CSV table of C-alpha atoms and ligand atoms in Angstrom, one decimal:
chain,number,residue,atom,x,y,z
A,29,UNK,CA,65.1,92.1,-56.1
A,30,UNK,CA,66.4,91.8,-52.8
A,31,UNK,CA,63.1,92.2,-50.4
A,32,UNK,CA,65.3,91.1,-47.1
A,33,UNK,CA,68.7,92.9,-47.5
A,34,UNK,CA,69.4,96.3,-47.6
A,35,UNK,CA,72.8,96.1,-49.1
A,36,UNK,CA,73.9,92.6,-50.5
A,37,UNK,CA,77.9,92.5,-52.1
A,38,UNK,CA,79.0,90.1,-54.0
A,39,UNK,CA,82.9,88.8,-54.8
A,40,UNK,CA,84.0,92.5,-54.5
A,41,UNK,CA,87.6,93.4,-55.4
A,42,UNK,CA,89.5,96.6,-54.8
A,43,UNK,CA,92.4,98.2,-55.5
A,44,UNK,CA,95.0,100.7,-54.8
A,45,UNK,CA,97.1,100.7,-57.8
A,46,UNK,CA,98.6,97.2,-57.8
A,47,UNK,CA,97.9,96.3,-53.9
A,48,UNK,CA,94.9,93.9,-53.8
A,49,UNK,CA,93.2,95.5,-50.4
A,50,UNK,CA,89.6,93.6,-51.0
A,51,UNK,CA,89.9,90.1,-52.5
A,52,UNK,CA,86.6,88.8,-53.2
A,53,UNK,CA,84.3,89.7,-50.7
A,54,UNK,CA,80.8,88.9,-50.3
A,55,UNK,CA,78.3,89.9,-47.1
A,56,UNK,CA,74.9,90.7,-46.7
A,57,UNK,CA,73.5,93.0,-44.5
A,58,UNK,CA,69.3,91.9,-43.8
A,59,UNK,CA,67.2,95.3,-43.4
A,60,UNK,CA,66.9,96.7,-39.5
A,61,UNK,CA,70.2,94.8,-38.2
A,62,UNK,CA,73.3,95.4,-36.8
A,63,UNK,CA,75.9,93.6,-38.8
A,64,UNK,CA,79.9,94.4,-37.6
A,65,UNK,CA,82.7,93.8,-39.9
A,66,UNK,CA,85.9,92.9,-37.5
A,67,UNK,CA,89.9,92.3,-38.3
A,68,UNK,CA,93.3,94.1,-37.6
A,69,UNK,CA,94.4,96.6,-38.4
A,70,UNK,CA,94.9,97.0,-42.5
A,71,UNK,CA,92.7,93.8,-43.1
A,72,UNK,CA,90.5,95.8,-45.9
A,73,UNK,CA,87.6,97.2,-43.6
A,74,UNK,CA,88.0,100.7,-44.3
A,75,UNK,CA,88.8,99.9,-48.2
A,76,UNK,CA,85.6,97.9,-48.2
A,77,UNK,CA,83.8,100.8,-46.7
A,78,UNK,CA,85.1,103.5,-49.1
A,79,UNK,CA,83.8,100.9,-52.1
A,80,UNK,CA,80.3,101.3,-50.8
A,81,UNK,CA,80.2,104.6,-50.4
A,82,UNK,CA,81.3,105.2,-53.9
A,83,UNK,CA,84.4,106.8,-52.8
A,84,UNK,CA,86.6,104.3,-54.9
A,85,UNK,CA,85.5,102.0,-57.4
A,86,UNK,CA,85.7,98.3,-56.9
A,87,UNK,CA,87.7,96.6,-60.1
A,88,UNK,CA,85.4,93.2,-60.1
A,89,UNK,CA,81.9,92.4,-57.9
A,90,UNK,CA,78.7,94.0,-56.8
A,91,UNK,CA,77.4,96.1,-54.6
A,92,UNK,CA,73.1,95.9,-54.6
A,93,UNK,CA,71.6,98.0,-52.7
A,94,UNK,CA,67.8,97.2,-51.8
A,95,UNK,CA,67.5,95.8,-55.3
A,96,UNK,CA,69.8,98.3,-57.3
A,97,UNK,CA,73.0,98.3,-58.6
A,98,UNK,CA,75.2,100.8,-57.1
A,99,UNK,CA,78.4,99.5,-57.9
A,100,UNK,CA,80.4,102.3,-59.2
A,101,UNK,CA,77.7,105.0,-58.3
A,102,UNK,CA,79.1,108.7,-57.5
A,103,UNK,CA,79.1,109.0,-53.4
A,104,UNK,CA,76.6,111.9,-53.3
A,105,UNK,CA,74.0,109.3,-55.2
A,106,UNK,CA,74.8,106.9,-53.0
A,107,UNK,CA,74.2,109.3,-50.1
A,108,UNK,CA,70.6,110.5,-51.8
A,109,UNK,CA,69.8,106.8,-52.1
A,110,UNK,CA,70.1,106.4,-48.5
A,111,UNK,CA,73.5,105.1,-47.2
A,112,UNK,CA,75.5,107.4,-44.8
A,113,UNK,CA,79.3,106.8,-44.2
A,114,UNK,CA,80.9,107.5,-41.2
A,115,UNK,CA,84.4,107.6,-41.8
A,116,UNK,CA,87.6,106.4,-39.7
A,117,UNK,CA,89.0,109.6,-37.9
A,118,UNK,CA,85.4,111.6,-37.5
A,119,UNK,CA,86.2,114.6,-40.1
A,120,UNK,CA,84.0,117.2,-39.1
A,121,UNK,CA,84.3,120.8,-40.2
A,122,UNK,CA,86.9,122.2,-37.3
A,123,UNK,CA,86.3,125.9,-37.6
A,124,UNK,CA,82.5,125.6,-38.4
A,125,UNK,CA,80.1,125.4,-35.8
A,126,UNK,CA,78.3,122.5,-34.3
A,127,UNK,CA,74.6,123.3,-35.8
A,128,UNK,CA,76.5,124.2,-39.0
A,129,UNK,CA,78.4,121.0,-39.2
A,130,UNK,CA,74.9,119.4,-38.9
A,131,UNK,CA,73.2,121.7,-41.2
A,132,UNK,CA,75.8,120.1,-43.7
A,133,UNK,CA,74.9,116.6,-43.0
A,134,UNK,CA,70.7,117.5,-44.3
A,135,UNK,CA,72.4,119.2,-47.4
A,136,UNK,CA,71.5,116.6,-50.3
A,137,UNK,CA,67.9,116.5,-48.7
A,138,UNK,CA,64.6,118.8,-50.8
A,139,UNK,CA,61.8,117.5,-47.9
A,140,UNK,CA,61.9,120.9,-46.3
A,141,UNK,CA,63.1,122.9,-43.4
A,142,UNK,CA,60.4,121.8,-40.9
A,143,UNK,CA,61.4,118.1,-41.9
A,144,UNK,CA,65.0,118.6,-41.1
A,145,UNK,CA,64.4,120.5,-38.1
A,146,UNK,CA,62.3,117.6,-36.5
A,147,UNK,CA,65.4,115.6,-37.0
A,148,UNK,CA,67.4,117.7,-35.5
A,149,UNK,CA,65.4,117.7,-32.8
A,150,UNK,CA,65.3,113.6,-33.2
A,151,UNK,CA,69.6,114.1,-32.9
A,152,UNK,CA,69.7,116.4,-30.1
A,153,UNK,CA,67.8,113.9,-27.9
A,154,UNK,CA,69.8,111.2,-28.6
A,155,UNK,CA,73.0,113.6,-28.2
A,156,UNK,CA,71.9,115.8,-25.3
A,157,UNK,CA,75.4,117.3,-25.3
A,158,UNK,CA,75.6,118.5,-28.7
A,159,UNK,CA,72.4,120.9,-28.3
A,160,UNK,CA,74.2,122.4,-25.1
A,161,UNK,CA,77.0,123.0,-27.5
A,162,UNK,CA,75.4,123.7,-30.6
A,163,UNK,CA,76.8,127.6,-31.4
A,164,UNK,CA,80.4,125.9,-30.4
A,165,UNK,CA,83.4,125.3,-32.8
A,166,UNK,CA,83.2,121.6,-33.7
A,167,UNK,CA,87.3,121.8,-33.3
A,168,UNK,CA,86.7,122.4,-29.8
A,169,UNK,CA,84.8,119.3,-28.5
A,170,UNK,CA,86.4,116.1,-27.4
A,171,UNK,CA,87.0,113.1,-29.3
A,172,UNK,CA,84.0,111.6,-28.1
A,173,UNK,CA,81.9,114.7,-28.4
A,174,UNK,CA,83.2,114.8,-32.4
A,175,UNK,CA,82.4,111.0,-32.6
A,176,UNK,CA,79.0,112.0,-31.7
A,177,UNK,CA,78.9,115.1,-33.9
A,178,UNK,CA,80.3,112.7,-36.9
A,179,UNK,CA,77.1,110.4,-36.2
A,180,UNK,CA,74.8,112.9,-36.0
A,181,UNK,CA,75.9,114.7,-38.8
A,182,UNK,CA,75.4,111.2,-40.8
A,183,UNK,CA,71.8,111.4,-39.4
A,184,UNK,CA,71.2,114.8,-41.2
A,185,UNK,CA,70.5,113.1,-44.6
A,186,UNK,CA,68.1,110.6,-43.3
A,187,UNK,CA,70.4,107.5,-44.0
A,188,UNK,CA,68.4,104.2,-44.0
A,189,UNK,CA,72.2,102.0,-44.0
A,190,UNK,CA,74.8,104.3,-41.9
A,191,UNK,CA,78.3,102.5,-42.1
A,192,UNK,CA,80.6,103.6,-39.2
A,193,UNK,CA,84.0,103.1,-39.6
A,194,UNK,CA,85.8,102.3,-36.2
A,195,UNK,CA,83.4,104.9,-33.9
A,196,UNK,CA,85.6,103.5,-31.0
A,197,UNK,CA,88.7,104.8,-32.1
A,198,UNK,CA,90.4,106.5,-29.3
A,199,UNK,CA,87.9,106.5,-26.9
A,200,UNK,CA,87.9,105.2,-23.1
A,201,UNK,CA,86.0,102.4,-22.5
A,202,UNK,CA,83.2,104.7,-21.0
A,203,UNK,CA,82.8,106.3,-24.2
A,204,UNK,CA,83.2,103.7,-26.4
A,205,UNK,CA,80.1,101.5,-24.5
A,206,UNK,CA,78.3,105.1,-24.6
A,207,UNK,CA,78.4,105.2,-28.3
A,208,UNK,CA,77.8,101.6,-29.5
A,209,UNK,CA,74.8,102.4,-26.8
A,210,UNK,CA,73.5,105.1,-29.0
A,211,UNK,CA,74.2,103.6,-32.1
A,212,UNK,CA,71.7,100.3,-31.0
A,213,UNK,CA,69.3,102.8,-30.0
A,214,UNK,CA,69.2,104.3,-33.5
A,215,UNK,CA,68.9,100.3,-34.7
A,216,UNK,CA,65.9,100.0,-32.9
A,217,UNK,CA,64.0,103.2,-32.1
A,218,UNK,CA,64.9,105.0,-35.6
A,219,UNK,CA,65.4,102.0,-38.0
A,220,UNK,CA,68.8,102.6,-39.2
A,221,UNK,CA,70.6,99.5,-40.5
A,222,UNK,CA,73.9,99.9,-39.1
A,223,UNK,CA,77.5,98.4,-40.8
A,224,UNK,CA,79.7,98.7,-38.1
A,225,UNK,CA,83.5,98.4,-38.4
A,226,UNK,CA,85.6,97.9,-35.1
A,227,UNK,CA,88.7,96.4,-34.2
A,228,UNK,CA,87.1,96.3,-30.8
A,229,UNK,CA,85.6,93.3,-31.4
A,230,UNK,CA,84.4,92.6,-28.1
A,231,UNK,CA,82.2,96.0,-28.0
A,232,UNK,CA,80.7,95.3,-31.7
A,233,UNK,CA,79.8,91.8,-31.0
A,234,UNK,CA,77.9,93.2,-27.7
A,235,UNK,CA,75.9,95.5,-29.9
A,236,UNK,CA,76.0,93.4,-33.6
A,237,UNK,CA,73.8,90.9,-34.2
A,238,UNK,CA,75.9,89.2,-36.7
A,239,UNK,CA,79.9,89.5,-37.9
A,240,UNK,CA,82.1,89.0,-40.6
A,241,UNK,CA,85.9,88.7,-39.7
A,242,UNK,CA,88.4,90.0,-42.4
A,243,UNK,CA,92.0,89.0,-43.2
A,244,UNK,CA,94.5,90.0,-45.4
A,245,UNK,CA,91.4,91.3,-47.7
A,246,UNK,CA,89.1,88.1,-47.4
A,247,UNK,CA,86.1,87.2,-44.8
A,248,UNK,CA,87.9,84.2,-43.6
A,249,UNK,CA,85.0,83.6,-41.3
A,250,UNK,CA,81.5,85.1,-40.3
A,251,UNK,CA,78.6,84.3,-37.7
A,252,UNK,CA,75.7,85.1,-35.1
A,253,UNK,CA,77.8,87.6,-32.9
A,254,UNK,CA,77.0,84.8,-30.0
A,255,UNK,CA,78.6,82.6,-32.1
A,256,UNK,CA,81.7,84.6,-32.6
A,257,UNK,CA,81.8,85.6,-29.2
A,258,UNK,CA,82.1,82.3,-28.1
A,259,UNK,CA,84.4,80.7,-30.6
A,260,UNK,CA,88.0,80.3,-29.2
A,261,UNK,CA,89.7,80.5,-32.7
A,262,UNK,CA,87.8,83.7,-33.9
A,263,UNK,CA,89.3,85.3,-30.3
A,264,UNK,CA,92.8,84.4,-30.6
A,265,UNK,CA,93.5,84.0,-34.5
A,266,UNK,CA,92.0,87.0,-35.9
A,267,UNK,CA,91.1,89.3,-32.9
A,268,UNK,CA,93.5,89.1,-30.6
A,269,UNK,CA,91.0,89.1,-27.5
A,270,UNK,CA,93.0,87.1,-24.5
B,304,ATP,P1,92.6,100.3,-40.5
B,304,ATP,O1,92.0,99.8,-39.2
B,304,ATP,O2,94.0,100.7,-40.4
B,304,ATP,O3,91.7,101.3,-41.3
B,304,ATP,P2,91.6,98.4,-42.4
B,304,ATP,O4,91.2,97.0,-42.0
B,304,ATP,O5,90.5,99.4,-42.5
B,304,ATP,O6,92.6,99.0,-41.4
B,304,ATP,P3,92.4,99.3,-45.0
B,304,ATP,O7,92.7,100.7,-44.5
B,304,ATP,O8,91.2,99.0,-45.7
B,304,ATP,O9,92.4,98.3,-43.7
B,304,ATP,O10,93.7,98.8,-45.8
B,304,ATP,C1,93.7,97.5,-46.5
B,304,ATP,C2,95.1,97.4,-47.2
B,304,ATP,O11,95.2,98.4,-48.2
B,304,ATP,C3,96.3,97.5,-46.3
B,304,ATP,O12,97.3,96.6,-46.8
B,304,ATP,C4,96.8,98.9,-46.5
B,304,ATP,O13,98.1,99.1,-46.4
B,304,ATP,C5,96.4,99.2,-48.0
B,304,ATP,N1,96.0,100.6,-48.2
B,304,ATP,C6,95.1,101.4,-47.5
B,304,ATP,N2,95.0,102.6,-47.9
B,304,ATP,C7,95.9,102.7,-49.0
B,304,ATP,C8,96.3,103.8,-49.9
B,304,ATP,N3,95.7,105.0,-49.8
B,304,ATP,N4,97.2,103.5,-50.8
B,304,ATP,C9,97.8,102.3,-50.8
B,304,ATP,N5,97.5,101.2,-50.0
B,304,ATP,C10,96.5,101.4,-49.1
């Protein structure tokens, strides 16, 4: 048993056919955090992200999830056990509308309507927007107002881990501080344990309390985000920050 992580890997290794994109990596992620995963772009985050979820299967390692074995598990288990991912590039349903988008987000859950219409409730006043909007196409909002809808879709199921892959992505940095607002507000006031993957590493470490840096497929370093933040090799070797 793991009482003080919610998700612990150990020496995980995945592949895409013969390319090596994870080689060996081991984090932990302590309940009620915010722990960001940082690197370029193609250093493994998203691969590492897709093993979690169960959306490819890791060749070698672990993945334990508050005390189980989930390596390998089928993604809608892992969703049902409690882990929500966010992926890179929002994907919500276009041509459906906004409630139904979110509708689909509470669809592994059997607690009831009332339950999931108290979250919904819960996600419309953290996304004030979205409720103006709700009978809209989700094709029609803005990046940002998809972002939002691709979070609070993830909300739906009730996650207790949410990973987010790259919420940031293409968003001014208005938008971006908006969101990495919201997403420490769910941290705190909801008790989501958030795995946040940014190449902005200057946003996560500004909402993250601790960070792993990836390269080439490895965590060639990790620390308090105050740490990282002030460590002149982490900004110029691996993030690029000036
Ligand atoms: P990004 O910010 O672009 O998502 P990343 O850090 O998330 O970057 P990954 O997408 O996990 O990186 O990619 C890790 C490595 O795996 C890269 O070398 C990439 O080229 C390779 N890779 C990613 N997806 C595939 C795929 N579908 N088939 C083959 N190789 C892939």
């Amino acid at each position: 048993k793991d009482p003080d992580f919610v998700l612990r890997i150990d020496n995980l290794e995945s592949f895409y056919g013969p390319i090596m994109a994870i080689r060996g990596v081991s984090l932990v992620v302590p309940e009620g955090r915010v722990v960001t995963v940082l690197g370029a772009n193609g250093a493994g985050k998203s691969t590492l992200m897709k093993t979690i979820s169960g959306v490819m299967d890791p060749q070698k390692g672990k993945i334990i999830y508050r005390g189980t074995n989930i390596t390998g598990m089928a993604p809608e288990r892992v969703v049902r056990a409690g882990i929500v991912h966010i992926p890179e590039g929002r994907e919500v349903f276009p041509l459906l509308s906004l409630e139904d988008n979110l509708a689909m987000g509470a669809f592994t859950r059997s607690d009831g309507a009332k339950a999931v219409q108290e979250d919904l409730d819960m996600v419309f006043s953290y996304f004030p927007i979205l409720k103006d909007r709700r009978h809209q196409q989700a094709g029609t909002l803005s990046g940002g107002q998809q972002q939002m809808l691709a979070i609070a879709r993830g909300l739906m199921s009730r996650p207790k881990l949410m990973l987010l892959d790259e919420p940031s992505l293409g968003l001014s940095p208005l938008l971006v501080r908006e969101i990495l607002t919201i997403i420490r507000r769910l941290n705190r006031e909801q008790g989501v344990t958030m795995l946040l993957v940014e190449q902005n590493a200057k946003a996560a470490l500004d909402v993250a309390d601790y960070g792993y840096v990836m390269d080439l497929g490895r965590i060639v370093i990790d620390g308090t985000a105050e740490t990282l933040k002030r460590s002149k090799d982490v900004q110029e070797f691996y993030l690029g920050v000036q």
